[in-house]
Short mmCIF file of C-alpha atoms and ligand atoms in Angstrom, two decimals:
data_model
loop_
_atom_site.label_atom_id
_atom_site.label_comp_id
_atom_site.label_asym_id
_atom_site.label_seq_id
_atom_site.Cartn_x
_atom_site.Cartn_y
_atom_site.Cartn_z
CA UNK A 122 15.38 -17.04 44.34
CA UNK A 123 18.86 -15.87 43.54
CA UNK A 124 19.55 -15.33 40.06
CA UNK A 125 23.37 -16.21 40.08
CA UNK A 126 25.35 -19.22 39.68
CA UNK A 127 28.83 -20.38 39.21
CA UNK A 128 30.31 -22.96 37.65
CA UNK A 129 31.90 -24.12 41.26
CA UNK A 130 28.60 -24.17 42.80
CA UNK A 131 27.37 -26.64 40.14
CA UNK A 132 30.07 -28.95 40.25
CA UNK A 133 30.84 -28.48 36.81
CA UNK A 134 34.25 -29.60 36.45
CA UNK A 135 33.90 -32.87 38.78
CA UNK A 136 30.37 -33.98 36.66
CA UNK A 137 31.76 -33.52 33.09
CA UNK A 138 31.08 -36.54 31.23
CA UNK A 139 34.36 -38.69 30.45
CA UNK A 140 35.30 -39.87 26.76
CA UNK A 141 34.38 -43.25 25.93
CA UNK A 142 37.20 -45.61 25.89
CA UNK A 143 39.84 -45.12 22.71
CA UNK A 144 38.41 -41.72 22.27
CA UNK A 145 40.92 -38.75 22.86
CA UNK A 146 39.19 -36.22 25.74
CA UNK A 147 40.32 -32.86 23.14
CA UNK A 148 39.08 -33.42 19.49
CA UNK A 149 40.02 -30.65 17.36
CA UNK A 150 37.83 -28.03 16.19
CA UNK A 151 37.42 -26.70 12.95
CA UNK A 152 40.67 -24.59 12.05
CA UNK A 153 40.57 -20.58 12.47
CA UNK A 154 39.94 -20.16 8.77
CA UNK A 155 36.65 -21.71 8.21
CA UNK A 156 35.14 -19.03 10.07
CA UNK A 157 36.69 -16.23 8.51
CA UNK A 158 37.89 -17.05 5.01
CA UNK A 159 35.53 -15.05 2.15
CA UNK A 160 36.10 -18.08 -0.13
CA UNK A 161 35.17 -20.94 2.64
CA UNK A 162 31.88 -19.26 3.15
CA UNK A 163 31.45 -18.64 -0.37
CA UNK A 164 31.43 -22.52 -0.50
CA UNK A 165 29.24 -22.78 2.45
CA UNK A 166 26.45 -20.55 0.54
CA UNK A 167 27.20 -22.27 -2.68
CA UNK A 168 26.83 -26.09 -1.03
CA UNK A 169 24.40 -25.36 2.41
CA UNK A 170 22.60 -22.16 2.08
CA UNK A 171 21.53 -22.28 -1.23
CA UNK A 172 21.27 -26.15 -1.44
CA UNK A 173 19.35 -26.92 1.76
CA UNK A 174 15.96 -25.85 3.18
CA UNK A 175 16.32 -23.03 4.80
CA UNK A 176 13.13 -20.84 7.10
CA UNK A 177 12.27 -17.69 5.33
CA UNK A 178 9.44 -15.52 6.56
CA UNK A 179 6.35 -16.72 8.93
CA UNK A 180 3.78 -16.84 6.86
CA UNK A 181 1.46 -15.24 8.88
CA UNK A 182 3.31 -12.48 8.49
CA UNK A 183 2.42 -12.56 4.60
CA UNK A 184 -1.63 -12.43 5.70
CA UNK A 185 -2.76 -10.80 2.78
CA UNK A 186 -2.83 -11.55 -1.05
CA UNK A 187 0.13 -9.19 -2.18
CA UNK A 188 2.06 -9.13 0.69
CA UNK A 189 5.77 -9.78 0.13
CA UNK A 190 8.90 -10.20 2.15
CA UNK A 191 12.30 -10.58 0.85
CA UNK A 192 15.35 -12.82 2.43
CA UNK A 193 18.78 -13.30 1.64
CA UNK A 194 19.36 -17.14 1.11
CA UNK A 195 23.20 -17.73 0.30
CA UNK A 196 24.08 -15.17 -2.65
CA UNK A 197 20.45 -14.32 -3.63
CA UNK A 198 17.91 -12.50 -2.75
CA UNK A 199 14.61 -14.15 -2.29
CA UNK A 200 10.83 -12.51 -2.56
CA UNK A 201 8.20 -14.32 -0.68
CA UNK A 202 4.60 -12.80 -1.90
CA UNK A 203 1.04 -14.13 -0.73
CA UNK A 204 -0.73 -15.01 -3.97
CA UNK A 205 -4.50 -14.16 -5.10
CA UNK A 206 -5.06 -17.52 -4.77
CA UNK A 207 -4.09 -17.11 -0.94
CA UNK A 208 -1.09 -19.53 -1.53
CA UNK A 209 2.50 -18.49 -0.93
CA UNK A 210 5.13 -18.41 -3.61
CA UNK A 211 9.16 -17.79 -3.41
CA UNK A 212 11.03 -16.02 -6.57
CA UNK A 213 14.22 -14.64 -7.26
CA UNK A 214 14.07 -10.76 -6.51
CA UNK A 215 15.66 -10.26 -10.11
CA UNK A 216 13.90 -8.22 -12.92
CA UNK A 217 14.01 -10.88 -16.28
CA UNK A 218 14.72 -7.18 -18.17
CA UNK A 219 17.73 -6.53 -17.30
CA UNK A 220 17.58 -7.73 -13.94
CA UNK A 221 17.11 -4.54 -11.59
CA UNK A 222 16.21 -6.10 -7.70
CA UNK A 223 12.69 -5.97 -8.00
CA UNK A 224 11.53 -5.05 -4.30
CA UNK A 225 14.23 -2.86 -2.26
CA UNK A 226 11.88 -2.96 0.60
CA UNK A 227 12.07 -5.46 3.42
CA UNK A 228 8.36 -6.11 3.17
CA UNK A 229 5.78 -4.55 2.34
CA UNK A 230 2.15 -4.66 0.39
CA UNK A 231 1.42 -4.57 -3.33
CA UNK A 232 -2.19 -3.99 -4.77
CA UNK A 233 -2.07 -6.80 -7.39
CA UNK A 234 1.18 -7.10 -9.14
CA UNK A 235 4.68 -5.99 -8.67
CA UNK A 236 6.54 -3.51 -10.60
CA UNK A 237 9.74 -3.62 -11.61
CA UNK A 238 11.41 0.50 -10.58
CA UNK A 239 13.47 0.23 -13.70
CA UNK A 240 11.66 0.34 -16.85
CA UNK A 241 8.97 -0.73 -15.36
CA UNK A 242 7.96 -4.15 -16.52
CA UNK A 243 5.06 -5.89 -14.37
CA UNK A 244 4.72 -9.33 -13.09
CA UNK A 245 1.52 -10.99 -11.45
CA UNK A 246 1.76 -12.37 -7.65
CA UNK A 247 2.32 -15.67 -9.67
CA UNK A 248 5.39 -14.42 -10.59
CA UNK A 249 4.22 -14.44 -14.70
CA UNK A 250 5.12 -11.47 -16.95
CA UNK A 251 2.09 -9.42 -17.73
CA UNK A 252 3.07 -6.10 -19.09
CA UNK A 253 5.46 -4.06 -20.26
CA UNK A 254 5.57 -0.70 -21.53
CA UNK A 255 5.64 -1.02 -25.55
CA UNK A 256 4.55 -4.33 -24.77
CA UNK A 257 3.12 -4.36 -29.07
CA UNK A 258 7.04 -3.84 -30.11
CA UNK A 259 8.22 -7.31 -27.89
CA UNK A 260 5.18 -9.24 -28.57
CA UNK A 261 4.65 -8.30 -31.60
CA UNK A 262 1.96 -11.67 -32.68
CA UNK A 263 0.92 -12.31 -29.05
CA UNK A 264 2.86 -15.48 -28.85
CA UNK A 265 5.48 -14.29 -25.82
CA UNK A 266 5.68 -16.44 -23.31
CA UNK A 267 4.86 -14.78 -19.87
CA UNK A 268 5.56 -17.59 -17.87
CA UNK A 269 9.30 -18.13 -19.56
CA UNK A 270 10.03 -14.01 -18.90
CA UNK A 271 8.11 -14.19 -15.65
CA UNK A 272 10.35 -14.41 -11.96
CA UNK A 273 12.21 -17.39 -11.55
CA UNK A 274 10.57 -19.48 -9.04
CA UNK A 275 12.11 -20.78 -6.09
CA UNK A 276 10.95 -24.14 -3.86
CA UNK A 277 8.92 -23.71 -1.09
CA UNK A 278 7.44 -25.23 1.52
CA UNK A 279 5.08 -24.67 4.67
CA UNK A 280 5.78 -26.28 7.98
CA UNK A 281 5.22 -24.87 11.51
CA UNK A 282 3.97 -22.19 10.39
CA UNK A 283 6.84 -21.03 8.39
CA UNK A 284 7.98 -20.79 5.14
CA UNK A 285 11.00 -22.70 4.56
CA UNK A 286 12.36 -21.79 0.68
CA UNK A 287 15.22 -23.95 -0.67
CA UNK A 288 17.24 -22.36 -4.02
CA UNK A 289 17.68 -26.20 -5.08
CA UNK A 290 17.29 -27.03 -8.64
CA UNK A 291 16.30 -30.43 -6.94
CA UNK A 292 16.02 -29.96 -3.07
CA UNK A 293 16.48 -32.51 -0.79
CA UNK A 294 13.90 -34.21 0.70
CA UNK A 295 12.23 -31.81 3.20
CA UNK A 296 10.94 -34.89 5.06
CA UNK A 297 14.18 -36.58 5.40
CA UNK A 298 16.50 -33.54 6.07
CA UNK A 299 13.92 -30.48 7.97
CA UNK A 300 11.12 -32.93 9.42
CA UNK A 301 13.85 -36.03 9.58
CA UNK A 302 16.17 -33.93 12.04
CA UNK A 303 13.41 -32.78 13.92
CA UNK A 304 11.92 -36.62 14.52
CA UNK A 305 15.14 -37.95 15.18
CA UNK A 306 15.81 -35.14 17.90
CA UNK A 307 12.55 -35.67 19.81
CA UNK A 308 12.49 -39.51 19.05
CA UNK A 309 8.94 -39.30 17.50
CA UNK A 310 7.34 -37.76 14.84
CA UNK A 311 4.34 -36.52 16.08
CA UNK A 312 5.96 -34.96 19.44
CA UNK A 313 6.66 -31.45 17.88
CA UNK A 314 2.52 -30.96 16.11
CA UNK A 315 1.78 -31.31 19.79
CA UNK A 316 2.75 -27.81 20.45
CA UNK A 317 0.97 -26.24 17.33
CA UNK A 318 3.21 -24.32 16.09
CA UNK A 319 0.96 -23.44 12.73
CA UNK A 320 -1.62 -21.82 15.12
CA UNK A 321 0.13 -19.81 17.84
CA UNK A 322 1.18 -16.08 17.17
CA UNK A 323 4.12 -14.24 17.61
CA UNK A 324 3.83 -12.78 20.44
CA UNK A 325 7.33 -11.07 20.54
CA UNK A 326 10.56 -11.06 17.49
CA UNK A 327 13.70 -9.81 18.54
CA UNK A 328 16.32 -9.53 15.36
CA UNK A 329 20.05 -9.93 16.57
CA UNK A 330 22.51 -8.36 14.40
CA UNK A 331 25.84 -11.22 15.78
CA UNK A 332 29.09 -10.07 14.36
CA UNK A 333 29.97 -13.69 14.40
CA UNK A 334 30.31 -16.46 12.23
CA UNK A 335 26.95 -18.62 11.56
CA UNK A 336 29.17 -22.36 12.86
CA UNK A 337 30.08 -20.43 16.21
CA UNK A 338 26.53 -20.03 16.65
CA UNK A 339 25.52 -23.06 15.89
CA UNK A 340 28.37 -24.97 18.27
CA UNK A 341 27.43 -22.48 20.85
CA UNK A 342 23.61 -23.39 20.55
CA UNK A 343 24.78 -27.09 20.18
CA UNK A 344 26.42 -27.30 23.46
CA UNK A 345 25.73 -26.87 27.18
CA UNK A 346 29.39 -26.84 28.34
CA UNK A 347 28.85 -23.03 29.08
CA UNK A 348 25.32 -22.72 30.35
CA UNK A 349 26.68 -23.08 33.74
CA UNK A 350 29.12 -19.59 33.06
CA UNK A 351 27.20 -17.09 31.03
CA UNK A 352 23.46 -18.39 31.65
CA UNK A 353 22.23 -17.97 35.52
CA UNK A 354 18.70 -17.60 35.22
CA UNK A 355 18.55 -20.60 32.31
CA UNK A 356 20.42 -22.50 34.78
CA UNK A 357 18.10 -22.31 37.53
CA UNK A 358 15.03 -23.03 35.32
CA UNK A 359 16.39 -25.70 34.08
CA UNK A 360 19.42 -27.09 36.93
CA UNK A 361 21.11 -30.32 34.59
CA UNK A 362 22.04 -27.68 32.74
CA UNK A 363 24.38 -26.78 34.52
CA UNK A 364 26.32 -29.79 34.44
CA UNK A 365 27.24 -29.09 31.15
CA UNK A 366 26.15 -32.64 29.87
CA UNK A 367 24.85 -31.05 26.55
CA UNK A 368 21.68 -33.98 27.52
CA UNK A 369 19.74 -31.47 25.30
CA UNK A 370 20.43 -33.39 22.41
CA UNK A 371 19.83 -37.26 23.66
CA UNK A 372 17.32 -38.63 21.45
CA UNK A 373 13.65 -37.73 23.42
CA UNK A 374 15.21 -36.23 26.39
CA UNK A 375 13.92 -32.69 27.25
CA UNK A 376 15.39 -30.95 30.24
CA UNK A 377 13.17 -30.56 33.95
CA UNK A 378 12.60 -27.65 35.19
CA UNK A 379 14.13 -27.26 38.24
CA UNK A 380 11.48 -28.43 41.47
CA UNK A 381 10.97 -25.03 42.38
CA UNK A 382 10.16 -23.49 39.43
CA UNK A 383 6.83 -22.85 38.12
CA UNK A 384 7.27 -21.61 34.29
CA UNK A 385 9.72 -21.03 31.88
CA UNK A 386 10.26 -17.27 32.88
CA UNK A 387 13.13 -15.27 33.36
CA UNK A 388 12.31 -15.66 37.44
CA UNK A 389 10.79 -18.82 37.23
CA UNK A 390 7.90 -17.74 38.32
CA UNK A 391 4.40 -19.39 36.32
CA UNK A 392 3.50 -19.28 32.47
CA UNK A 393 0.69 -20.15 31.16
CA UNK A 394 0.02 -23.70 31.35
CA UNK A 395 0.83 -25.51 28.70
CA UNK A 396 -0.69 -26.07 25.30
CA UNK A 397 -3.83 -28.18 24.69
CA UNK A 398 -1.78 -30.93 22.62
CA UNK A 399 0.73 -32.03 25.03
CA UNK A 400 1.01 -34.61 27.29
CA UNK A 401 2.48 -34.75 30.65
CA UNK A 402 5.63 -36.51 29.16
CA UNK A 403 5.90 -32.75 27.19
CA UNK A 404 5.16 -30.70 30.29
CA UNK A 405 7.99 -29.09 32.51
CA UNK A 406 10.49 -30.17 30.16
CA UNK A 407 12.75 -27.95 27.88
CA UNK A 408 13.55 -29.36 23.97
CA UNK A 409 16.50 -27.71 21.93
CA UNK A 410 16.80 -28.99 17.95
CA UNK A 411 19.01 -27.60 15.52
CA UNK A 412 18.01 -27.76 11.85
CA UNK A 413 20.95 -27.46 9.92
CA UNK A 414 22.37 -25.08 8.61
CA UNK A 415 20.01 -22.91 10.15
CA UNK A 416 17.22 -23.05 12.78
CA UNK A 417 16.85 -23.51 16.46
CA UNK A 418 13.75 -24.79 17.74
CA UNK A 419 13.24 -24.38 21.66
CA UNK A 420 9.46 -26.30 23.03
CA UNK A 421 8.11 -25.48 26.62
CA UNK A 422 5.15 -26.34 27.61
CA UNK A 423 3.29 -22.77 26.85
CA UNK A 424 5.21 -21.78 23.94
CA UNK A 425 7.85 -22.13 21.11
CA UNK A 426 10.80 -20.19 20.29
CA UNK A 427 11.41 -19.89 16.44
CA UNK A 428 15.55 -18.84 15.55
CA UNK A 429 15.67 -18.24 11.82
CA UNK A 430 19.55 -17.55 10.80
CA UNK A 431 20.71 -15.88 7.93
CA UNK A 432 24.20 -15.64 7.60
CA UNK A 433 25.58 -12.49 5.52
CA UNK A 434 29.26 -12.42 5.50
CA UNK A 435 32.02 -14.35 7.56
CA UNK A 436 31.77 -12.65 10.47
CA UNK A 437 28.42 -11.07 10.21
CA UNK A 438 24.99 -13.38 10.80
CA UNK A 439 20.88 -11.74 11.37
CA UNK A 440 19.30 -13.85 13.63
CA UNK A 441 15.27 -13.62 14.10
CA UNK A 442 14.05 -15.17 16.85
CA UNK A 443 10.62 -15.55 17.10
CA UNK A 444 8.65 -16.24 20.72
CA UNK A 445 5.14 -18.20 19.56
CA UNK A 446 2.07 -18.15 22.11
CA UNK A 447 -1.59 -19.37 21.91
CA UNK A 448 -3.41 -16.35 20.62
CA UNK A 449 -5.17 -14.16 22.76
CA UNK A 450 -2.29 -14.53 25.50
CA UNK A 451 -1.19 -11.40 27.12
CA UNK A 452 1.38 -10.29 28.84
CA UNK A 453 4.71 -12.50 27.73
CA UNK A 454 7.35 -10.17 29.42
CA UNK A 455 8.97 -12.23 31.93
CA UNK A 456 8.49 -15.05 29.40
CA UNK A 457 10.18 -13.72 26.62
CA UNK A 458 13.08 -12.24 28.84
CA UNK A 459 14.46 -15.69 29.63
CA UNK A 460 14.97 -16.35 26.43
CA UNK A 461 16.22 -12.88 25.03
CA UNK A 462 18.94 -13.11 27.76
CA UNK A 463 19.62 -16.20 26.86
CA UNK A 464 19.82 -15.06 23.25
CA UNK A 465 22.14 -12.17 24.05
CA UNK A 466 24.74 -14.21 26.37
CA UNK A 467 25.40 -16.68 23.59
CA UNK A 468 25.69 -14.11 21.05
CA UNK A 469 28.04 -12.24 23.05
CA UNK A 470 29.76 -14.92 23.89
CA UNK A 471 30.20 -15.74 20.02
CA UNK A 472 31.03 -12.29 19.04
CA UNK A 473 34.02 -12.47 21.90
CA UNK A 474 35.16 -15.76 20.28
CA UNK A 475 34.84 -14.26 16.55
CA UNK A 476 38.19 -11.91 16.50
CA UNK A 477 40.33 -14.56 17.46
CA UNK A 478 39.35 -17.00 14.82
CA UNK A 479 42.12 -14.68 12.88
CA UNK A 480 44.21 -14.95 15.70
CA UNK A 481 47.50 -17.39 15.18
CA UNK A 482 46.50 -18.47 18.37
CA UNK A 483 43.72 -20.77 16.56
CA UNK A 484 45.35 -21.27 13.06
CA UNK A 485 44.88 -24.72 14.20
CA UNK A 486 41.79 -24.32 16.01
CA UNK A 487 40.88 -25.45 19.51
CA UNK A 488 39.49 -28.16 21.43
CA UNK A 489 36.42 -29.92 22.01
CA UNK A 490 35.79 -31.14 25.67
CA UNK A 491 33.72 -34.67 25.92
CA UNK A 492 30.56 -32.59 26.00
CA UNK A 493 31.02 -31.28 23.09
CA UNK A 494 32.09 -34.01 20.78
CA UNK A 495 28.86 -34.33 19.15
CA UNK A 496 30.19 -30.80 17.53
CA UNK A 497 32.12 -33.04 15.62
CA UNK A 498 28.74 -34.62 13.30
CA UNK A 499 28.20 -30.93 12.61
CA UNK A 500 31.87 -30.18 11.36
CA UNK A 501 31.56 -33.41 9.64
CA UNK A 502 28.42 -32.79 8.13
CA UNK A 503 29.66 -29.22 6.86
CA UNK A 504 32.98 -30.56 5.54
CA UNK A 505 31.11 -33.34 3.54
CA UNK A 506 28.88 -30.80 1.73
CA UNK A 507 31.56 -27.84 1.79
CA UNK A 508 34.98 -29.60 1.59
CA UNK A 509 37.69 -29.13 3.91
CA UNK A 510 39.02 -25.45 4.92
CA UNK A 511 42.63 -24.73 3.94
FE1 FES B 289 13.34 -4.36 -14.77
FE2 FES B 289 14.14 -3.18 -16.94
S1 FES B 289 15.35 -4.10 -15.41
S2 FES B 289 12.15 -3.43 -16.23
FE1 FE B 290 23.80 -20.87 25.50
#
């Protein structure tokens, strides 16, 4: 099997999709500034990161009562801590003293409470205030209220076996907006429980530090235009995507593997099945789904890849990406290296296109081919909540 392709070879130009009639074939991208501007993505964390649901930590990663993990959301950062009670809470990382960051570790494992390093004032795993040194002096007749000095809570919710945390005072609906994009993609709601997500294991996480803006990413993971360029051995796993057509995102459709091809591995060569849940419409077929603003979701038959994205500055975005198997499985290599290939072309790709979004060459911004034009919903739906770049 060769593991190179061209965009000649695949006919790309000649099997582009045409615009429908009235449409312009170019539509205009966003302008150079709304990936760059410190303001405009000010606004973006103000009105998307910290006002939709976004996936935290996997909570299997918080196994134990007293386990935390903190996450940047937006402007804030964000402690996720397995409870006594086994249940899994979300709080600002802020000390209600005289608000020190609370944890300056990553992760890590408390015995039963967590400490503030500043003066050293103590909160339960339920986030309430329950000492303090000279705690006689502040409450003096017992009648302090622990919960009102205790961390501020922040929403969260469970769902594939993640934690999604939304800084919201009321979030949306996690139905209509996290589950509801999901449902629409896959044209059912039931299609993506199939694959179990809850109960596989990570089997491999890979964190990419992109020196790109978090939109690029997204338009880059929305599209197929350039699978046929920078992705060989995706292409020949999965051959309509080299046309370009972007069919990825047609309500139910999930791409075919390619007749020769046995698994979803780097070489195509076989997997491991595929999960107990699905049915043959689900097996040899690839799904893509973008959760705005911040998750891809990628279903094969014998696992699911998890990208969590947490965008940090204009030009600077962490993406986790997290490869789920059935537990016990062994041996994901050539499994996992599709995908982290996969993962690195785009990324590279974005981090060429990243410099000249300060270029006067795209004050204006670019183009968007016919294949693309369903970028356009996601520019919409970012100007809507965000306003327009200037
Ligand atoms: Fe946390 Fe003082 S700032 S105890
Ligand atoms: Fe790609």
């Amino acid at each position: 099997m060769t593991t190179t392709s061209s965009p000649i070879e695949h006919g790309l130009v000649d099997d582009a999709p045409a615009a429908p009639e009235g449409v312009e074939p170019l539509q205009p991208t966003m302008p150079g500034v709304a990936y760059t501007a410190a303001d405009y993505f000010a606004a973006e964390q103000a009105s998307l990161f910290e006002a939709e649901w976004m996936c935290a930590v996997r909570s299997s990663d918080l196994a134990a009562p007293g386990a935390f993990e903190r996450v940047q959301i937006g402007r804030e950062s964000v402690l996720i801590v397995r409870g006594r009670d086994g249940g899994l809470r979300a709080f600002l990382n802020i000390c209600r003293h005289r608000g020190a960051m609370l944890c300056t570790e990553d992760s890590g494992q408390v015995r039963r409470n967590l400490q503030c390093p500043y003066h050293a004032w103590t909160y339960g795993l339920d986030g309430r205030l329950i000492a303090a040194p000279n705690m006689a002096a502040i409450d003096i007749d017992g009648s302090l209220d622990r919960q009102q000095y205790g961390l501020v809570p922040v929403h969260l919710r469970e769902w594939l076996g993640y934690a999604w945390v939304c800084l919201a005072d009321e979030p949306p609906s996690f139905e209509d907006t996290v589950i509801g994009s999901v449902t629409e993609r896959l044209g059912s709601s039931d299609t993506v429980e199939r694959y179990g997500a809850t109960d596989l294991v990570v089997a491999h996480r890979q964190v990419y530090d992109v020196a790109a803006n978090w939109k690029l990413i997204i338009e880059n993971f929305m599209e197929c235009y350039h699978c046929a360029t920078i992705h060989p051995e995706l292409t020949e796993v999965l051959p309509e995507f080299a046309q370009g057509l972007a069919a990825q995102y047609h309500v139910g459709h999930g791409a075919e593997f390619g007749s020769e091809i046995d698994g979803f591995t780097v070489d195509g060569h076989e997997g491991f099945g595929r999960l107990p849940g699905l049915t043959e419409a689900e097996d040899r077929r690839y799904f893509a789904i973008t959760v705005r603003p911040g998750v891809f979701l990628n279903l094969v038959p014998d696992h699911v890849i998890v990208h969590r994205m947490f965008p940090l500055a204009p030009d600077r975005t962490t993406v986790i990406c997290d490869w789920l198997f059935a537990p016990g499985i062994e041996g994901v290599e050539s499994s996992v290296e599709l995908f982290h290939r996969v993962n690195v072309q785009d990324f590279e790709a974005c981090e060429r296109t990243q410099p000249a979004m300060s270029s006067r060459a795209y004050r204006n911004g670019g183009v968007l081919v016919p294949a693309e034009h369903h970028i356009l919903d996601f520019h919409e739906w970012v100007t809507e909540r965000v306003g327009p770049p200037h």
